[in-house]
Amino acid sequence: MPMAMTPSPPPSDRPRILFLGDNIQYNPDIYQRLASQFDIIHPQSADLHRPAFLQHLRDGSWGRFQAIMRPSWHTGGEMGNWDQELIELLPPSLKVYASAGAGYDWVDVVCLARHGIVYCNGAGASTEAVGDMALWHIISVFRNMTSSLLAARSVDSTQFSHAHHDLPAISYNPRGHTLGIVGLGNIGYAIAVKAYAAFGMKILYHDIVRKSSEQEEMVKAEFHPEIGSMLRKTDCLLLATPSTMGGRPFLTSEILAQLPCGSRFVNIARGSLVDEEALAEALRSGDLAAAGLDVHASEPHVNAKLATMPNVSMTCHTGGGAVETKTGFERLAMENVERVLNGQEALTPVNAHLIKELMTNGHANGHGMNGERNGTL
């Protein structure tokens, strides 16, 4: 089990890891390997709430730790956003912060880079689960699954008969339709593979980085460097792109206006990417036929207008919610920390390229880019 938090950790020559959140549940062997090499400090949950957490950092309660790991997404984030206020208090010894979760809109990865701290996410662990959830929402927006589900659960024979007789006239198979994906990273590409293999959908994508010709050929993907050209050809728009802290919504009334009338929308990325009022208006007017949302702008609260619409399918940000995902998050958090502290490259670095650019260009923060912190990323 992890060490209990003590106000002043005893001196040790071994690198120290600050462990945030619940105990390891799925990968005890990896944890034991980690504990054999490093001192692990495990704060109590009360010390993770922001005021207490910041004070402990100011006081140096946990010593000069070299790594932070947060292996579980549902705990360890009680202190809120990792912004400049918090990051400035981290010790100059810190090299790596490895967290569960694929998204990183809650952490200022640029600020971490200025301090020489590599941030690692749980990329890859949730790919399969999120990809499956995306397919469910794609089916839902084409086949009007929410209307059918609500009618069946109403235990009302009239509603059941209405759905049974009327929904087929406005429902379509996904096969042969065009799926436009914004962001063809690990998750976006997995969705493309699944949608192409399962439904025979035509894959279009927009990204800042183009996939290799071999990857494109596997799903017959068509690259669009200009977003507008993709939108005009899209039957179902799907967001699989990261959101950044303080970033603006991607899906606005201007973007929606470029989609063909009667198209559909699915979001398995981040709720902050969507102007939900603009989405609700497009659905109300009929410009958009349906929407599938696993993520929401004000979680855990959902938009009341969207929640009342029978052509909107909603899930509770459970796209990655599977035991396999939790197992993978744990493993990646621990293995990323282990590798960086042993002088190896991290498995899933998010901002390592920024650190290298800052070091090359001489824009490093004097506090962070010192000899103690710099390490192999």
Coordinates of C-alpha atoms in Angstrom, one line a residue:
M1 CA 0.0 0.0 0.0
P2 CA 1.2 3.6 -0.6
M3 CA 3.0 5.4 2.2
A4 CA 0.8 7.6 4.4
M5 CA 1.4 11.3 4.0
T6 CA 3.6 12.8 6.7
P7 CA 4.2 16.6 7.2
S8 CA 7.9 16.2 6.7
P9 CA 9.0 13.1 4.8
P10 CA 12.2 11.5 6.1
P11 CA 15.3 12.2 4.1
S12 CA 16.0 9.6 1.4
D13 CA 18.3 9.4 -1.5
R14 CA 15.6 7.8 -3.7
P15 CA 13.5 9.9 -6.0
R16 CA 10.1 10.7 -4.5
I17 CA 6.7 10.3 -6.2
L18 CA 3.6 12.3 -5.1
F19 CA 0.7 9.9 -5.5
L20 CA -2.7 11.6 -6.0
G21 CA -6.0 9.8 -5.6
D22 CA -7.2 6.3 -4.9
N23 CA -5.0 3.3 -4.3
I24 CA -3.9 1.1 -7.2
Q25 CA -6.6 -1.4 -7.9
Y26 CA -5.8 -3.2 -11.1
N27 CA -2.0 -3.3 -11.5
P28 CA -0.5 -4.2 -8.1
D29 CA 2.6 -5.7 -9.6
I30 CA 3.6 -2.5 -11.4
Y31 CA 3.0 -0.6 -8.2
Q32 CA 5.2 -2.9 -6.2
R33 CA 7.9 -2.5 -8.8
L34 CA 7.6 1.3 -8.5
A35 CA 7.7 1.1 -4.7
S36 CA 10.9 -0.9 -4.9
Q37 CA 12.7 1.9 -6.7
F38 CA 11.1 5.1 -5.4
D39 CA 9.7 6.7 -2.2
I40 CA 5.9 7.1 -2.7
I41 CA 4.1 9.9 -0.8
H42 CA 0.3 9.5 -0.6
P43 CA -1.5 12.5 0.7
Q44 CA -4.8 12.1 2.5
S45 CA -7.8 13.1 0.5
A46 CA -8.5 16.2 2.7
D47 CA -5.1 17.6 1.6
L48 CA -6.0 17.5 -2.0
H49 CA -8.7 20.2 -1.9
R50 CA -7.3 23.3 -3.5
P51 CA -6.6 25.6 -0.4
A52 CA -4.9 22.8 1.5
F53 CA -3.1 21.5 -1.5
L54 CA -1.6 24.9 -2.4
Q55 CA -0.6 25.5 1.2
H56 CA 1.2 22.1 1.4
L57 CA 3.1 23.1 -1.8
R58 CA 4.1 26.4 -0.3
D59 CA 5.2 24.8 2.9
G60 CA 7.1 22.0 1.2
S61 CA 5.2 19.4 3.2
W62 CA 6.0 16.6 0.7
G63 CA 9.6 17.5 0.1
R64 CA 11.4 17.8 -3.2
F65 CA 9.4 15.2 -5.2
Q66 CA 10.5 14.4 -8.7
A67 CA 7.2 13.0 -10.1
I68 CA 3.4 13.2 -9.6
M69 CA 1.1 10.4 -10.6
R70 CA -2.7 10.3 -10.7
P71 CA -3.6 6.8 -11.8
S72 CA -7.4 7.2 -11.4
W73 CA -9.5 9.7 -13.3
H74 CA -12.2 10.0 -10.7
T75 CA -10.0 10.9 -7.8
G76 CA -6.8 13.0 -7.3
G77 CA -8.2 16.0 -9.1
E78 CA -9.8 17.7 -6.1
M79 CA -7.5 20.7 -6.3
G80 CA -9.2 21.7 -9.6
N81 CA -7.4 23.2 -12.6
W82 CA -3.6 23.0 -12.8
D83 CA -3.1 26.6 -13.8
Q84 CA -0.2 29.0 -13.3
E85 CA -1.1 29.7 -9.7
L86 CA -0.7 26.0 -8.8
I87 CA 2.2 25.2 -11.2
E88 CA 4.3 28.1 -9.8
L89 CA 4.3 26.4 -6.4
L90 CA 5.7 23.1 -7.6
P91 CA 9.2 22.2 -6.5
P92 CA 12.0 22.7 -9.1
S93 CA 12.9 19.0 -8.7
L94 CA 9.7 17.9 -10.5
K95 CA 10.2 16.3 -13.9
V96 CA 7.0 14.5 -14.8
Y97 CA 3.2 14.6 -14.0
A98 CA 1.4 11.5 -15.3
S99 CA -2.3 11.4 -15.1
A100 CA -5.2 9.2 -16.0
G101 CA -7.5 10.6 -18.7
A102 CA -7.0 11.3 -22.4
G103 CA -8.1 15.0 -22.3
Y104 CA -6.0 17.7 -20.7
D105 CA -8.2 20.8 -20.9
W106 CA -7.9 21.1 -17.1
V107 CA -4.1 21.4 -17.1
D108 CA -2.0 24.2 -18.6
V109 CA 0.5 22.0 -20.4
V110 CA 2.3 25.1 -21.9
C111 CA 2.9 26.4 -18.4
L112 CA 4.2 23.0 -17.3
A113 CA 6.5 23.0 -20.3
R114 CA 7.9 26.4 -19.3
H115 CA 8.9 24.8 -16.0
G116 CA 10.5 21.8 -17.7
I117 CA 7.7 19.4 -16.5
V118 CA 6.5 16.8 -19.0
Y119 CA 2.8 16.0 -18.8
C120 CA 1.7 12.5 -19.7
N121 CA -1.9 11.5 -20.3
G122 CA -3.6 8.2 -20.6
A123 CA -3.7 8.2 -24.4
G124 CA -4.5 4.8 -25.8
A125 CA -6.1 3.4 -22.7
S126 CA -9.5 4.7 -23.5
T127 CA -9.4 4.4 -27.3
E128 CA -11.3 1.2 -27.6
A129 CA -14.1 2.2 -25.2
V130 CA -14.5 5.7 -26.6
G131 CA -14.5 4.3 -30.2
D132 CA -17.4 1.9 -29.2
M133 CA -19.3 4.8 -27.6
A134 CA -18.9 6.8 -30.8
L135 CA -20.4 4.1 -32.8
W136 CA -23.4 3.9 -30.5
H137 CA -24.1 7.6 -30.9
I138 CA -23.6 7.3 -34.7
I139 CA -26.2 4.6 -34.8
S140 CA -28.5 6.7 -32.6
V141 CA -28.4 9.8 -34.7
F142 CA -29.1 7.9 -37.9
R143 CA -31.8 5.6 -36.5
N144 CA -33.5 7.9 -34.0
M145 CA -32.7 5.6 -31.1
T146 CA -33.6 8.1 -28.3
S147 CA -37.1 8.5 -29.6
S148 CA -37.5 4.7 -29.8
L149 CA -36.0 4.1 -26.4
L150 CA -38.2 6.8 -24.7
A151 CA -41.3 5.4 -26.4
A152 CA -40.6 1.9 -25.3
R153 CA -39.9 3.0 -21.7
S154 CA -43.0 5.1 -21.5
V155 CA -45.0 1.8 -21.2
D156 CA -47.6 3.6 -23.3
S157 CA -49.0 1.6 -26.2
T158 CA -49.7 4.8 -28.2
Q159 CA -46.2 6.0 -28.0
F160 CA -44.9 2.6 -28.8
S161 CA -47.1 2.4 -31.9
H162 CA -46.1 5.8 -33.0
A163 CA -42.4 5.0 -32.8
H164 CA -42.9 1.6 -34.5
H165 CA -44.8 3.0 -37.4
D166 CA -43.4 6.5 -37.9
L167 CA -39.7 6.4 -37.0
P168 CA -38.7 4.3 -40.0
A169 CA -39.7 7.1 -42.4
I170 CA -37.1 9.4 -40.9
S171 CA -34.4 6.9 -40.0
Y172 CA -31.4 5.9 -42.2
N173 CA -28.7 3.3 -42.1
P174 CA -25.2 4.8 -41.6
R175 CA -23.8 2.7 -44.4
G176 CA -22.7 4.8 -47.4
H177 CA -23.0 8.1 -45.5
T178 CA -20.1 10.4 -45.0
L179 CA -18.5 10.7 -41.5
G180 CA -16.5 13.9 -41.1
I181 CA -14.1 13.6 -38.2
V182 CA -12.4 16.6 -36.6
G183 CA -9.2 15.3 -35.1
L184 CA -7.8 12.0 -36.4
G185 CA -5.5 11.1 -33.5
N186 CA -5.6 7.7 -31.7
I187 CA -9.3 7.9 -30.8
G188 CA -10.4 9.6 -34.0
Y189 CA -8.6 7.0 -36.2
A190 CA -10.0 4.2 -34.1
I191 CA -13.5 5.5 -34.7
A192 CA -12.7 5.8 -38.5
V193 CA -11.6 2.2 -38.6
K194 CA -14.7 1.0 -36.7
A195 CA -17.1 3.1 -38.8
Y196 CA -15.5 2.1 -42.0
A197 CA -15.4 -1.6 -41.1
A198 CA -18.8 -1.9 -39.4
F199 CA -20.9 0.6 -41.5
G200 CA -19.0 1.1 -44.7
M201 CA -19.1 4.9 -44.0
K202 CA -17.1 7.3 -46.2
I203 CA -14.4 8.8 -44.0
L204 CA -13.4 12.5 -44.3
Y205 CA -11.1 14.2 -41.8
H206 CA -9.6 17.5 -40.8
D207 CA -6.5 17.7 -38.6
I208 CA -3.3 19.8 -38.3
V209 CA -1.3 16.6 -39.0
R210 CA -2.1 14.4 -42.0
K211 CA -2.1 10.6 -41.6
S212 CA 0.3 8.5 -43.6
S213 CA -0.9 7.3 -47.0
E214 CA -1.0 3.7 -45.6
Q215 CA -3.3 4.8 -42.7
E216 CA -5.6 6.7 -45.1
E217 CA -5.8 3.8 -47.4
M218 CA -6.9 1.4 -44.7
V219 CA -10.1 3.4 -44.2
K220 CA -10.2 5.1 -47.6
A221 CA -9.9 8.4 -45.7
E222 CA -10.0 11.8 -47.5
F223 CA -8.0 14.6 -45.9
H224 CA -9.3 18.1 -45.8
P225 CA -6.8 20.8 -44.7
E226 CA -9.5 23.3 -44.9
I227 CA -12.4 22.6 -42.6
G228 CA -15.1 24.2 -44.7
S229 CA -14.5 21.8 -47.6
M230 CA -15.1 18.9 -45.3
L231 CA -18.2 20.3 -43.6
R232 CA -19.9 20.8 -46.9
K233 CA -19.6 17.1 -47.7
T234 CA -20.4 15.7 -44.3
D235 CA -23.5 13.7 -43.3
C236 CA -22.4 13.3 -39.7
L237 CA -19.8 15.5 -38.1
L238 CA -17.9 13.9 -35.2
L239 CA -15.5 15.7 -32.8
A240 CA -12.5 13.8 -31.6
T241 CA -10.1 16.7 -31.0
P242 CA -8.6 17.9 -27.8
S243 CA -9.8 21.0 -25.9
T244 CA -7.3 23.3 -24.2
M245 CA -7.7 25.2 -21.0
G246 CA -9.6 28.4 -21.7
G247 CA -10.1 27.3 -25.3
R248 CA -13.0 28.6 -27.5
P249 CA -15.8 26.4 -28.7
F250 CA -15.3 24.8 -32.1
L251 CA -18.9 24.0 -32.9
T252 CA -20.5 27.5 -33.3
S253 CA -23.4 28.8 -35.4
E254 CA -20.8 29.6 -38.1
I255 CA -19.6 26.0 -38.3
L256 CA -23.1 24.6 -38.1
A257 CA -24.2 26.8 -41.0
Q258 CA -21.6 25.1 -43.3
L259 CA -23.1 21.7 -42.7
P260 CA -25.7 20.3 -45.2
C261 CA -29.2 20.8 -44.0
G262 CA -30.4 17.6 -42.1
S263 CA -26.9 16.5 -41.2
R264 CA -26.0 15.0 -37.8
F265 CA -23.5 15.7 -35.0
V266 CA -21.6 13.5 -32.5
N267 CA -19.3 14.7 -29.7
I268 CA -17.1 12.3 -27.8
A269 CA -14.3 14.8 -27.2
R270 CA -15.0 17.6 -24.7
G271 CA -18.2 19.5 -24.0
S272 CA -16.3 22.8 -24.0
L273 CA -15.8 22.4 -27.7
V274 CA -19.5 23.0 -28.4
D275 CA -21.7 26.2 -28.2
E276 CA -24.7 24.3 -26.8
E277 CA -27.1 27.2 -27.4
A278 CA -26.1 27.3 -31.1
L279 CA -26.5 23.5 -31.2
A280 CA -30.0 23.6 -29.7
E281 CA -31.1 26.2 -32.2
A282 CA -29.8 24.2 -35.1
L283 CA -31.7 21.2 -33.9
R284 CA -34.9 23.2 -33.2
S285 CA -34.8 24.7 -36.7
G286 CA -34.2 21.4 -38.4
D287 CA -30.9 22.5 -39.9
L288 CA -29.4 19.7 -37.9
A289 CA -31.4 16.4 -37.8
A290 CA -29.9 14.9 -34.6
A291 CA -27.1 15.0 -32.1
G292 CA -25.3 12.5 -29.9
L293 CA -23.5 13.8 -26.9
D294 CA -21.3 11.9 -24.5
V295 CA -19.7 15.1 -23.1
H296 CA -21.3 18.3 -22.0
A297 CA -20.2 21.9 -21.5
S298 CA -21.1 22.2 -17.8
E299 CA -20.7 18.7 -16.5
P300 CA -22.1 17.3 -14.3
H301 CA -25.0 19.5 -15.5
V302 CA -26.5 19.0 -19.0
N303 CA -28.2 21.6 -21.2
A304 CA -31.9 21.6 -20.3
K305 CA -32.9 22.5 -23.9
L306 CA -30.9 19.6 -25.4
A307 CA -32.1 17.2 -22.7
T308 CA -35.8 17.7 -23.8
M309 CA -35.1 17.0 -27.5
P310 CA -36.0 13.4 -28.6
N311 CA -33.5 13.7 -31.5
V312 CA -30.6 14.1 -29.0
S313 CA -28.9 11.1 -27.5
M314 CA -27.0 11.7 -24.3
T315 CA -24.6 9.8 -22.1
C316 CA -22.8 10.8 -18.9
H317 CA -19.2 11.2 -20.2
T318 CA -18.9 7.4 -20.0
G319 CA -17.3 7.0 -23.4
G320 CA -14.1 5.7 -21.8
G321 CA -15.9 4.1 -18.9
A322 CA -14.7 0.5 -18.9
V323 CA -12.6 -1.7 -16.7
E324 CA -10.1 -2.0 -19.5
T325 CA -9.8 1.8 -19.6
K326 CA -9.2 2.1 -15.8
T327 CA -6.6 -0.7 -15.9
G328 CA -4.8 1.1 -18.8
F329 CA -4.9 4.5 -17.0
E330 CA -3.3 3.0 -14.0
R331 CA -0.6 1.3 -16.0
L332 CA 0.3 4.3 -18.1
A333 CA 0.5 6.7 -15.1
M334 CA 2.9 4.4 -13.3
E335 CA 5.0 3.4 -16.3
N336 CA 5.4 7.0 -17.5
V337 CA 6.7 8.0 -14.1
E338 CA 9.0 5.0 -13.9
R339 CA 10.5 5.6 -17.4
V340 CA 11.1 9.3 -16.9
L341 CA 12.7 8.9 -13.5
N342 CA 14.9 6.2 -14.9
G343 CA 16.1 8.5 -17.7
Q344 CA 14.0 7.0 -20.5
E345 CA 11.4 8.6 -22.8
A346 CA 7.9 8.9 -21.6
L347 CA 5.3 6.7 -23.3
T348 CA 2.5 9.3 -23.7
P349 CA 4.1 12.8 -23.4
V350 CA 1.7 15.6 -24.3
N351 CA 4.1 18.6 -24.1
A352 CA 7.6 17.2 -24.6
H353 CA 7.9 18.9 -27.9
L354 CA 7.2 22.2 -26.3
I355 CA 9.9 21.7 -23.7
K356 CA 12.4 20.9 -26.4
E357 CA 11.4 24.0 -28.3
L358 CA 11.7 26.2 -25.3
M359 CA 15.1 24.8 -24.4
T360 CA 16.3 25.2 -28.0
N361 CA 15.0 28.8 -28.3
G362 CA 16.2 29.9 -24.9
H363 CA 12.7 30.8 -23.7
A364 CA 12.8 28.6 -20.6
N365 CA 11.7 29.8 -17.2
G366 CA 14.7 30.1 -15.0
H367 CA 12.8 28.3 -12.2
G368 CA 11.9 25.2 -14.2
M369 CA 14.6 24.7 -16.8
N370 CA 17.5 24.0 -14.4
G371 CA 19.9 21.1 -14.3
E372 CA 18.0 19.3 -11.6
R373 CA 14.7 19.2 -13.5
N374 CA 15.9 18.5 -17.0
G375 CA 15.7 14.8 -17.9
T376 CA 15.1 12.5 -20.8
L377 CA 11.5 12.9 -22.1

